[in-house]
Amino acid sequence: MKPPAFKYVAAGSVEEATARLAEYGDDARPIAGGQSLVPMMNFRLVSPAVLVDIRRIAPPDAIEEADGHVRVGALTRHRALETSPLVRERFPVLAAAMGHVAHLAIRNRGTIGGSLCHADPAAELPALAVLLDARIHTASCSGERIVEAGSFFEGALWTALEDGEIVTRIDFPLLRPGTGWGFREFARRHGDFALAGAAATVTGSAGRAVEVRIALFGVGETPVRATAAEALLTGTGLEPDAVAAAVDALRNAIDPDDDLHASAEYRRHLAGVMAERALGDAWARVGAGAGGGAA
Amino acid sequence: MSKNTPAGMAEAPRPGIVGARVQRREDPRLLTGRGSYTDDRKAAGAVHVAFCRSDRAHARIAGIDIAEAQQAPGVLGVFTAADIDAVARPIRATSNMPDYRATEFVPLARGKVRHVGEPVAAVVAENRYLAEDAAALVSVDYDPLPDAADPEAALEDRVLLHEEAGTNLIAAREFARGDVDAVMADAALVVEDRFRIRRKTPAAIENRCYLAEFDAGRQALTLHGTTQVPGLLRDALAEIFDLPGHRLRVVAPDVGGGFGAKASLYPEEVVVCALAMRLGRPVKWTGDRMEDLTATSQAFDEIVRAKLAFDADGRFLALEADVIGDIGAYSIYPWTASLEPVQVVSFLPGPYRIANYRGRVRAVATSKAPTGPYRGVGRPVSTFVMERLVDMAARRLDMDPAELRVRNLVRDEEFPYKSGSGIVWDRAGFQDCLRVTLDRFGYAERRAEQAAARERGRLVGIGIASYAELTGIGSRISAAPGMPINTGTERATIEIDSTGAVTAAFGIASHGQGLETTLAQIVAEELGVRVEDVGIVHGDSAAVAHSTGTYASRSTVLAGGAATLSARSLRAQVVKAASHLLEAAETDIEMRDGVVSVAGTDASITLRELARAFYTEMRRIPKEARESLDLSASATYDPFFGTTTAATHIAEVEIDPQTFGVAVRRYVVAEDCGRIVNPMIVDGQVHGGVAQGIGAALLEEVVHDDSGQLLTGSFVDYVVPSAAEIPDIDAAHLDTESPSTLGGYRGMGEGGTIGAPAAVANAVADALSGMDIQINELPVTPERLFRLIRPDL
Amino acid sequence: MERIDIGLTVNGVRHERQVEPRRLLSDFLREDLGLTGTHVGCEHGVCGACTVLLDGDSARSCLTFAVQCDGASVRTVEGLGAPGALHPLQESFRRHHALQCGFCTPGMLMTALDLLAKYPLATDDEIREGLSGNLCRCTGYVNIVNAIRETAAARGDDTG
């Protein structure tokens, strides 16, 4: 299980990285923390001819608030996102989710840009990006663009990134005051990719949910928003009947795969359980006034 | 750790060193990265092997194109079956059991492949990276052969794995006592089911690794390897390469866990030896995890139909079982394919009084990696099946499962007790283990808590498992299957050298059990020196004239027995020498903490002085007396039958009623493992075994698709438990001396894995007892529970 | 074959080497520097045996290319105590019999050091979850948890 040979190029800036990626074309892959890429190379599932090391691009890991967003540099480590006071204040759901990413040693190295680009359907960060309507900033030789998280993930390990394009930043629009959150996932072994998981935010006002968001992961090719369920719950007080109807709706809306660890039917079932629990947590936090983003 | 000495059992004498929590001498080097595992060993000029392995489960090899690989950078050569077969004589795991068919040992595939991961070609290159690059360039042309993965289908012999055998049925056996059919027919009550335990792999954290060095000047071959059985390997390689033992040495340095996986002869071992001799350079193969999960011996793959008859009072009347063992592609050397499945029927009656028994087993070849020994061997399966039947019977009787066990476990006054399969239990605390476990667990109180939790809709379950095993097996029993080796004896040589140092040499091979420490404790106590005075040599075929190694819960009993005999003999020599030197009668000589003295006087001599007098100061002891002395003693110990080890486990689990995740909340074991050498190490063995058993019950499963393609080739997919899945484990020890072994020791390395799958399965079944479902398949994954509980979906 | 110059500090000692880009840090430490205390168990980031401290943070050396460690500071198990002078965490492992075959132990120790530096480890659950990226097949984890619990409670003493 040794990786195949490759040419190594270190890039010192976004411009240099994108120029190098353009130069080498399809044969090149960017590498930062390498926590998703290196295992695949060790199994020889991927064999890039060139790795462009983008880990030293400055500013590497800024997390800052500006223009109604929290902006996170693509090279930010999972661990930094998990422990950032700003993230904990503004997006406690994101900080909580990062605590579920694999293990400390992986979170110390893995970058959020890397996780988004790897696009594992069971990964936490892509689901959080979808939940929080994140805006993903990219750069290539052709220029910069912004891709909505909802259209960034196109399939399992497949994104809207074009050849030679890298993620530079991810912006999370601030949540409205009075927003509670929940994050639940179920894995057979602690730290493993979840068989299914759900993240939810609920914004409450006068005992009613005025905005509900639910993102599911591990239940299909990409993380998905449970839009039908969100609609069913908006305006309700998340009464048991309303939640049950929403859970039915989201189970019907997803199309999980069978694999070694779980059947599609079980994943469908589990997605509903996780969503129900995440919604319950979110609604309880609304009630407790402890929702994140309620500045 | 506690000492519970049941009434009626002799309390073990407990002076000094044996029985003490001596800190392990292995630890300082292992804790500081100064251990010496096989892959740590550097040999000048070493080259590295990567194997081209079959990606087909069953196919004929139409051709192998090695041209491109041979031209790859850094490659010294690419080798296939003919290259190895030219220098390696055939060997096979023979047995005198009727209805057994040995299969050839195949270093590199000859003409066909029989499982995914089977080595087809060996690529030698300057380093492992280059070897892997080139291995990917070997092109094998396969003609597919029909699927042969399902054991029940394989029994129909429509597709043959080994054409020359004429059948896939590699071994068959039946044990019978009494008129089972008549008793079953008349019995008031019967429970029965079809049980299945899915294939496991031992998954030691250190992968297999071998380094062969051939000294062309001396024509001598040395193999360093991750093996539990250096002596056994030496003997096998001597036969394969026709080398005398003094030109062939197998060394197991520090070994990173074995659990049975490193106790057989492997193709890779033969290949690196053959290539080292051919190339004249050291040849190393460092297996990786993918290779471990595809090509290391696997285990516990049985389908068992079993039936238990009992009367209205819960007395067991008859037991019947039909076992199909999926043994994979080859009958593993030297243990044979019968090892695992035959043990299932041998041990199925367990520690219970059952007058009538019939157990039938068929071992069938399939296109999967060969099965071999794995911690527990057969007994995790037999215990799972028997203990499920006991709990099913308790439920039928509406009787507490603990009470049903009390009624049927063999009682102290019934020992020795001969089981329905012919096993004789010499004496062990079957009832006491149960009693102590229930006490430690707080059984009555926990049952009350469970009832309260259930009222609140929680799925809490308590599961008991009792078992008995034979450990420290001697020649009488080891010879029975007619294997080509003797596992029933162990040898030790203890010497005092000219510096006065004590060195004890053994053929066993510690690989985590701390035998360097425990054997030093035994030697120190028997000889009369301090533990730190005793050097231990092990894991080296050159250490003693004959040995097999460490497996089957044998090393403390057998090597400990050999240590005891040789230490006593050496002590007598020391006493004789001292009687000359101190001018005192032998009966007045004492030896304690390495100092030899005359009782009741100030006269004494250290071992260092004694050795100098004996070896160097030639005038101190008269010539004739000196020549009749020897500060070296060897002895071989044969426990002949072996002894009984028994335990009861209790697990408490809680099942999430929505996700069906199972959490083990509490775990208690009480074990009768005889006289304890080092309680700290004994506790550790129990903990580790239980964790593997919990893994077997809940998480671990080698999965193949219908065609035999392996789906669990990584640690992502073969799920071994982490710290988060294992609870604290409370281990209690009865600490009663075995009546049958020297020193009173019993083997105890495997018990945790034997009891835990059954205890967890019973706990899960108990938690779900309000539902009409059966827990008859392990691992009981969330997916399986989902299917059981929600059949509508 | 392309080779790249790197310079890094390992256990306080500066090393300058040329490496092939694909060389894993685990192989670099073991083969090029002879620091065989770092063990390789799976090479896909699951077992944790190869864990080292990279610029102070625990990292999988099997998922890190040596070339990416140019300028870095690495600490391996050889950088803790020596056989005659064990680090307090190593002492605790020994006292509690928290190792058997010893193969996972270096990775356990390096992970535990990072956990002790970053987490309260106030409960066994927290310790167990923190350790869940390091597989041990021998100990059943019971004594590893005991050793770390004791070390966590004694923090304030030198654990680094």
Short mmCIF file of N, CA, C and O in Angstrom, two decimals, chain B residues 680-773:
data_model
loop_
_atom_site.label_atom_id
_atom_site.label_comp_id
_atom_site.label_asym_id
_atom_site.label_seq_id
_atom_site.Cartn_x
_atom_site.Cartn_y
_atom_site.Cartn_z
N MET B 680 -1.78 -9.08 37.12
CA MET B 680 -1.91 -7.94 36.21
C MET B 680 -2.02 -8.42 34.77
O MET B 680 -2.86 -7.96 33.99
N ILE B 681 -1.18 -9.38 34.44
CA ILE B 681 -1.17 -9.91 33.07
C ILE B 681 -2.43 -10.73 32.80
O ILE B 681 -3.01 -10.66 31.71
N VAL B 682 -2.86 -11.47 33.81
CA VAL B 682 -4.08 -12.27 33.64
C VAL B 682 -5.28 -11.37 33.38
O VAL B 682 -6.08 -11.62 32.47
N ASP B 683 -5.39 -10.30 34.14
CA ASP B 683 -6.49 -9.35 33.89
C ASP B 683 -6.42 -8.82 32.45
O ASP B 683 -7.44 -8.73 31.76
N GLY B 684 -5.23 -8.48 32.02
CA GLY B 684 -5.07 -7.93 30.67
C GLY B 684 -5.49 -8.92 29.60
O GLY B 684 -6.09 -8.55 28.59
N GLN B 685 -5.18 -10.18 29.81
CA GLN B 685 -5.59 -11.20 28.84
C GLN B 685 -7.11 -11.30 28.78
O GLN B 685 -7.69 -11.45 27.69
N VAL B 686 -7.76 -11.23 29.93
CA VAL B 686 -9.23 -11.29 29.94
C VAL B 686 -9.80 -10.07 29.20
O VAL B 686 -10.68 -10.21 28.34
N HIS B 687 -9.29 -8.89 29.53
CA HIS B 687 -9.82 -7.68 28.88
C HIS B 687 -9.71 -7.77 27.36
O HIS B 687 -10.66 -7.47 26.64
N GLY B 688 -8.54 -8.16 26.90
CA GLY B 688 -8.30 -8.19 25.46
C GLY B 688 -9.17 -9.23 24.76
O GLY B 688 -9.70 -8.99 23.68
N GLY B 689 -9.31 -10.38 25.39
CA GLY B 689 -10.15 -11.42 24.81
C GLY B 689 -11.61 -11.00 24.75
O GLY B 689 -12.29 -11.21 23.74
N VAL B 690 -12.08 -10.39 25.83
CA VAL B 690 -13.47 -9.93 25.85
C VAL B 690 -13.70 -8.89 24.75
O VAL B 690 -14.71 -8.92 24.04
N ALA B 691 -12.75 -7.98 24.59
CA ALA B 691 -12.92 -6.95 23.55
C ALA B 691 -13.02 -7.59 22.16
O ALA B 691 -13.84 -7.19 21.34
N GLN B 692 -12.19 -8.60 21.92
CA GLN B 692 -12.30 -9.28 20.62
C GLN B 692 -13.64 -10.01 20.50
O GLN B 692 -14.24 -10.06 19.42
N GLY B 693 -14.11 -10.55 21.62
CA GLY B 693 -15.40 -11.23 21.59
C GLY B 693 -16.55 -10.27 21.36
O GLY B 693 -17.52 -10.60 20.66
N ILE B 694 -16.46 -9.08 21.94
CA ILE B 694 -17.49 -8.07 21.70
C ILE B 694 -17.44 -7.65 20.22
O ILE B 694 -18.48 -7.49 19.57
N GLY B 695 -16.24 -7.52 19.69
CA GLY B 695 -16.11 -7.23 18.26
C GLY B 695 -16.77 -8.31 17.42
O GLY B 695 -17.51 -8.02 16.48
N ALA B 696 -16.53 -9.56 17.80
CA ALA B 696 -17.11 -10.68 17.05
C ALA B 696 -18.64 -10.67 17.14
O ALA B 696 -19.34 -11.04 16.21
N ALA B 697 -19.14 -10.22 18.28
CA ALA B 697 -20.59 -10.23 18.49
C ALA B 697 -21.29 -9.09 17.77
O ALA B 697 -22.42 -9.25 17.30
N LEU B 698 -20.65 -7.94 17.70
CA LEU B 698 -21.37 -6.74 17.26
C LEU B 698 -20.84 -6.11 15.97
O LEU B 698 -21.60 -5.44 15.26
N LEU B 699 -19.57 -6.27 15.68
CA LEU B 699 -18.97 -5.45 14.63
C LEU B 699 -18.30 -6.22 13.51
O LEU B 699 -18.40 -5.84 12.34
N GLU B 700 -17.56 -7.24 13.84
CA GLU B 700 -16.60 -7.79 12.90
C GLU B 700 -17.22 -8.83 11.98
O GLU B 700 -17.89 -9.75 12.44
N GLU B 701 -16.94 -8.68 10.70
CA GLU B 701 -17.48 -9.63 9.72
C GLU B 701 -16.68 -9.50 8.43
O GLU B 701 -16.62 -8.43 7.83
N VAL B 702 -16.07 -10.60 8.04
CA VAL B 702 -15.45 -10.65 6.71
C VAL B 702 -16.57 -10.92 5.72
O VAL B 702 -17.30 -11.90 5.85
N VAL B 703 -16.72 -10.04 4.75
CA VAL B 703 -17.85 -10.16 3.83
C VAL B 703 -17.34 -10.44 2.41
O VAL B 703 -16.41 -9.77 1.94
N HIS B 704 -17.94 -11.44 1.79
CA HIS B 704 -17.68 -11.73 0.38
C HIS B 704 -18.99 -11.58 -0.38
O HIS B 704 -20.06 -11.83 0.18
N ASP B 705 -18.90 -11.22 -1.64
CA ASP B 705 -20.13 -11.27 -2.42
C ASP B 705 -20.35 -12.70 -2.92
O ASP B 705 -19.56 -13.61 -2.61
N ASP B 706 -21.42 -12.92 -3.66
CA ASP B 706 -21.78 -14.29 -4.04
C ASP B 706 -20.69 -14.97 -4.86
O ASP B 706 -20.57 -16.20 -4.85
N SER B 707 -19.90 -14.16 -5.55
CA SER B 707 -18.87 -14.77 -6.39
C SER B 707 -17.58 -15.03 -5.62
O SER B 707 -16.64 -15.59 -6.15
N GLY B 708 -17.55 -14.57 -4.36
CA GLY B 708 -16.34 -14.77 -3.57
C GLY B 708 -15.43 -13.57 -3.55
O GLY B 708 -14.33 -13.62 -3.00
N GLN B 709 -15.87 -12.49 -4.16
CA GLN B 709 -15.08 -11.26 -4.12
C GLN B 709 -15.12 -10.69 -2.70
O GLN B 709 -16.17 -10.59 -2.09
N LEU B 710 -13.95 -10.34 -2.17
CA LEU B 710 -13.88 -9.83 -0.81
C LEU B 710 -14.31 -8.36 -0.77
O LEU B 710 -13.83 -7.55 -1.56
N LEU B 711 -15.19 -8.04 0.16
CA LEU B 711 -15.68 -6.66 0.26
C LEU B 711 -15.08 -5.93 1.46
O LEU B 711 -15.32 -4.74 1.64
N THR B 712 -14.35 -6.65 2.30
CA THR B 712 -13.84 -6.03 3.53
C THR B 712 -12.31 -6.00 3.50
O THR B 712 -11.66 -6.62 4.33
N GLY B 713 -11.77 -5.26 2.56
CA GLY B 713 -10.33 -5.23 2.38
C GLY B 713 -9.64 -4.06 3.06
O GLY B 713 -8.48 -3.78 2.78
N SER B 714 -10.35 -3.37 3.93
CA SER B 714 -9.72 -2.26 4.66
C SER B 714 -10.28 -2.22 6.07
O SER B 714 -11.29 -2.86 6.38
N PHE B 715 -9.62 -1.44 6.92
CA PHE B 715 -10.11 -1.26 8.29
C PHE B 715 -11.33 -0.33 8.35
O PHE B 715 -11.92 -0.16 9.39
N VAL B 716 -11.67 0.27 7.21
CA VAL B 716 -12.93 1.00 7.15
C VAL B 716 -14.08 -0.01 7.09
O VAL B 716 -15.13 0.19 7.70
N ASP B 717 -13.84 -1.11 6.40
CA ASP B 717 -14.92 -2.06 6.15
C ASP B 717 -14.88 -3.28 7.07
O ASP B 717 -15.91 -3.88 7.34
N TYR B 718 -13.71 -3.69 7.51
CA TYR B 718 -13.65 -4.70 8.56
C TYR B 718 -13.51 -3.94 9.87
O TYR B 718 -12.47 -3.36 10.17
N VAL B 719 -14.59 -3.92 10.62
CA VAL B 719 -14.70 -2.99 11.74
C VAL B 719 -14.30 -3.67 13.04
O VAL B 719 -15.06 -4.46 13.59
N VAL B 720 -13.10 -3.39 13.52
CA VAL B 720 -12.71 -3.89 14.83
C VAL B 720 -13.02 -2.80 15.86
O VAL B 720 -12.99 -1.62 15.54
N PRO B 721 -13.35 -3.20 17.07
CA PRO B 721 -13.81 -2.20 18.04
C PRO B 721 -12.72 -1.23 18.45
O PRO B 721 -11.55 -1.59 18.56
N SER B 722 -13.13 0.00 18.69
CA SER B 722 -12.25 1.00 19.28
C SER B 722 -12.58 1.11 20.76
O SER B 722 -13.51 0.46 21.26
N ALA B 723 -11.85 1.97 21.46
CA ALA B 723 -12.09 2.14 22.90
C ALA B 723 -13.52 2.56 23.18
O ALA B 723 -14.06 2.26 24.25
N ALA B 724 -14.14 3.26 22.23
CA ALA B 724 -15.48 3.77 22.48
C ALA B 724 -16.54 2.67 22.46
O ALA B 724 -17.65 2.88 22.96
N GLU B 725 -16.22 1.51 21.90
CA GLU B 725 -17.22 0.43 21.83
C GLU B 725 -17.04 -0.61 22.94
O GLU B 725 -17.81 -1.57 23.03
N ILE B 726 -15.99 -0.45 23.72
CA ILE B 726 -15.68 -1.45 24.74
C ILE B 726 -15.89 -0.84 26.13
O ILE B 726 -15.39 0.25 26.40
N PRO B 727 -16.63 -1.53 26.98
CA PRO B 727 -16.87 -0.98 28.32
C PRO B 727 -15.70 -1.32 29.25
O PRO B 727 -14.79 -2.06 28.88
N ASP B 728 -15.76 -0.79 30.44
CA ASP B 728 -14.88 -1.27 31.49
C ASP B 728 -15.21 -2.74 31.72
O ASP B 728 -16.36 -3.15 31.56
N ILE B 729 -14.22 -3.53 32.04
CA ILE B 729 -14.43 -4.97 32.20
C ILE B 729 -13.93 -5.37 33.58
O ILE B 729 -12.79 -5.10 33.94
N ASP B 730 -14.81 -5.99 34.34
CA ASP B 730 -14.46 -6.42 35.69
C ASP B 730 -14.12 -7.91 35.64
O ASP B 730 -14.98 -8.73 35.30
N ALA B 731 -12.89 -8.24 35.93
CA ALA B 731 -12.44 -9.63 35.86
C ALA B 731 -12.13 -10.16 37.25
O ALA B 731 -11.32 -9.56 37.97
N ALA B 732 -12.77 -11.24 37.61
CA ALA B 732 -12.50 -11.89 38.89
C ALA B 732 -11.90 -13.27 38.63
O ALA B 732 -12.24 -13.91 37.63
N HIS B 733 -11.04 -13.70 39.52
CA HIS B 733 -10.36 -14.98 39.30
C HIS B 733 -10.56 -15.89 40.50
O HIS B 733 -10.38 -15.47 41.63
N LEU B 734 -10.92 -17.13 40.21
CA LEU B 734 -11.12 -18.08 41.30
C LEU B 734 -9.78 -18.57 41.84
O LEU B 734 -9.68 -18.91 43.01
N ASP B 735 -8.79 -18.61 40.99
CA ASP B 735 -7.44 -18.85 41.50
C ASP B 735 -7.32 -20.19 42.22
O ASP B 735 -6.77 -20.28 43.31
N THR B 736 -7.86 -21.24 41.64
CA THR B 736 -7.74 -22.56 42.24
C THR B 736 -6.77 -23.38 41.40
O THR B 736 -6.85 -23.39 40.18
N GLU B 737 -5.88 -24.08 42.07
CA GLU B 737 -4.86 -24.81 41.32
C GLU B 737 -5.47 -25.95 40.52
O GLU B 737 -6.34 -26.66 41.00
N SER B 738 -4.98 -26.12 39.33
CA SER B 738 -5.39 -27.28 38.55
C SER B 738 -4.84 -28.54 39.20
O SER B 738 -3.69 -28.56 39.63
N PRO B 739 -5.66 -29.58 39.27
CA PRO B 739 -5.15 -30.84 39.83
C PRO B 739 -4.25 -31.58 38.84
O PRO B 739 -3.60 -32.55 39.20
N SER B 740 -4.20 -31.15 37.60
CA SER B 740 -3.58 -31.96 36.54
C SER B 740 -2.29 -31.44 36.00
O SER B 740 -1.65 -32.10 35.20
N THR B 741 -1.90 -30.22 36.36
CA THR B 741 -0.69 -29.67 35.75
C THR B 741 0.34 -29.34 36.82
O THR B 741 -0.01 -29.04 37.96
N LEU B 742 1.58 -29.40 36.40
CA LEU B 742 2.68 -29.06 37.29
C LEU B 742 2.58 -27.57 37.64
O LEU B 742 2.52 -26.73 36.75
N GLY B 743 2.53 -27.28 38.92
CA GLY B 743 2.40 -25.89 39.34
C GLY B 743 0.96 -25.44 39.50
O GLY B 743 0.70 -24.38 40.04
N GLY B 744 0.03 -26.24 38.98
CA GLY B 744 -1.39 -25.91 39.14
C GLY B 744 -1.89 -24.85 38.18
O GLY B 744 -2.98 -24.31 38.34
N TYR B 745 -1.10 -24.57 37.16
CA TYR B 745 -1.49 -23.53 36.21
C TYR B 745 -2.56 -24.05 35.25
O TYR B 745 -2.60 -25.21 34.91
N ARG B 746 -3.38 -23.14 34.80
CA ARG B 746 -4.32 -23.42 33.71
C ARG B 746 -4.09 -22.36 32.64
O ARG B 746 -3.69 -21.23 32.95
N GLY B 747 -4.34 -22.70 31.39
CA GLY B 747 -4.19 -21.72 30.31
C GLY B 747 -5.37 -20.79 30.30
O GLY B 747 -6.49 -21.18 30.60
N MET B 748 -5.11 -19.51 29.96
CA MET B 748 -6.25 -18.58 30.04
C MET B 748 -6.23 -17.50 28.97
O MET B 748 -6.96 -16.53 29.07
N GLY B 749 -5.46 -17.67 27.94
CA GLY B 749 -5.33 -16.57 26.97
C GLY B 749 -6.50 -16.40 26.03
O GLY B 749 -6.63 -15.35 25.40
N GLU B 750 -7.33 -17.40 25.91
CA GLU B 750 -8.37 -17.34 24.87
C GLU B 750 -9.78 -17.11 25.39
O GLU B 750 -10.68 -16.81 24.64
N GLY B 751 -9.94 -17.31 26.71
CA GLY B 751 -11.29 -17.38 27.26
C GLY B 751 -12.16 -16.17 26.98
O GLY B 751 -13.36 -16.31 26.76
N GLY B 752 -11.56 -14.99 26.99
CA GLY B 752 -12.38 -13.80 26.76
C GLY B 752 -13.13 -13.87 25.46
O GLY B 752 -14.32 -13.54 25.38
N THR B 753 -12.44 -14.33 24.44
CA THR B 753 -13.06 -14.40 23.12
C THR B 753 -14.09 -15.52 23.04
O THR B 753 -14.99 -15.49 22.20
N ILE B 754 -13.95 -16.51 23.93
CA ILE B 754 -14.88 -17.64 23.91
C ILE B 754 -16.23 -17.24 24.52
O ILE B 754 -17.29 -17.55 23.97
N GLY B 755 -16.16 -16.52 25.63
CA GLY B 755 -17.41 -16.23 26.34
C GLY B 755 -18.17 -15.03 25.83
O GLY B 755 -19.41 -14.99 25.89
N ALA B 756 -17.44 -14.04 25.32
CA ALA B 756 -18.09 -12.75 25.05
C ALA B 756 -19.14 -12.78 23.94
O ALA B 756 -20.20 -12.18 24.09
N PRO B 757 -18.88 -13.46 22.81
CA PRO B 757 -19.94 -13.43 21.78
C PRO B 757 -21.27 -13.98 22.30
O PRO B 757 -22.34 -13.41 22.03
N ALA B 758 -21.18 -15.05 23.08
CA ALA B 758 -22.41 -15.65 23.61
C ALA B 758 -23.09 -14.74 24.62
O ALA B 758 -24.31 -14.56 24.60
N ALA B 759 -22.29 -14.15 25.52
CA ALA B 759 -22.89 -13.28 26.54
C ALA B 759 -23.57 -12.08 25.90
O ALA B 759 -24.68 -11.70 26.28
N VAL B 760 -22.90 -11.49 24.91
CA VAL B 760 -23.49 -10.32 24.24
C VAL B 760 -24.73 -10.74 23.45
O VAL B 760 -25.76 -10.05 23.48
N ALA B 761 -24.65 -11.87 22.77
CA ALA B 761 -25.82 -12.34 22.00
C ALA B 761 -27.01 -12.58 22.94
O ALA B 761 -28.15 -12.20 22.63
N ASN B 762 -26.74 -13.20 24.08
CA ASN B 762 -27.84 -13.43 25.03
C ASN B 762 -28.38 -12.13 25.60
O ASN B 762 -29.59 -12.00 25.83
N ALA B 763 -27.50 -11.17 25.81
CA ALA B 763 -27.96 -9.88 26.33
C ALA B 763 -28.83 -9.17 25.29
O ALA B 763 -29.86 -8.57 25.64
N VAL B 764 -28.42 -9.23 24.04
CA VAL B 764 -29.22 -8.61 22.99
C VAL B 764 -30.59 -9.30 22.89
O VAL B 764 -31.64 -8.65 22.83
N ALA B 765 -30.55 -10.63 22.92
CA ALA B 765 -31.82 -11.37 22.86
C ALA B 765 -32.70 -11.03 24.06
O ALA B 765 -33.92 -10.88 23.92
N ASP B 766 -32.08 -10.89 25.22
CA ASP B 766 -32.83 -10.55 26.43
C ASP B 766 -33.45 -9.16 26.32
O ASP B 766 -34.62 -8.95 26.69
N ALA B 767 -32.69 -8.23 25.77
CA ALA B 767 -33.21 -6.87 25.61
C ALA B 767 -34.43 -6.85 24.69
O ALA B 767 -35.32 -6.03 24.85
N LEU B 768 -34.46 -7.78 23.74
CA LEU B 768 -35.53 -7.80 22.74
C LEU B 768 -36.55 -8.90 23.04
O LEU B 768 -37.32 -9.28 22.17
N SER B 769 -36.53 -9.38 24.29
CA SER B 769 -37.35 -10.56 24.58
C SER B 769 -38.84 -10.28 24.48
O SER B 769 -39.64 -11.20 24.39
N GLY B 770 -39.21 -9.00 24.45
CA GLY B 770 -40.63 -8.70 24.27
C GLY B 770 -41.07 -8.86 22.82
O GLY B 770 -42.27 -8.78 22.52
N MET B 771 -40.14 -9.08 21.94
CA MET B 771 -40.48 -9.19 20.52
C MET B 771 -40.32 -10.65 20.08
O MET B 771 -39.56 -11.40 20.66
N ASP B 772 -40.98 -10.99 19.05
CA ASP B 772 -40.94 -12.38 18.59
C ASP B 772 -39.83 -12.54 17.55
O ASP B 772 -40.09 -12.75 16.37
N ILE B 773 -38.60 -12.40 18.02
CA ILE B 773 -37.49 -12.55 17.09
C ILE B 773 -36.41 -13.44 17.71
O ILE B 773 -36.36 -13.60 18.92
#
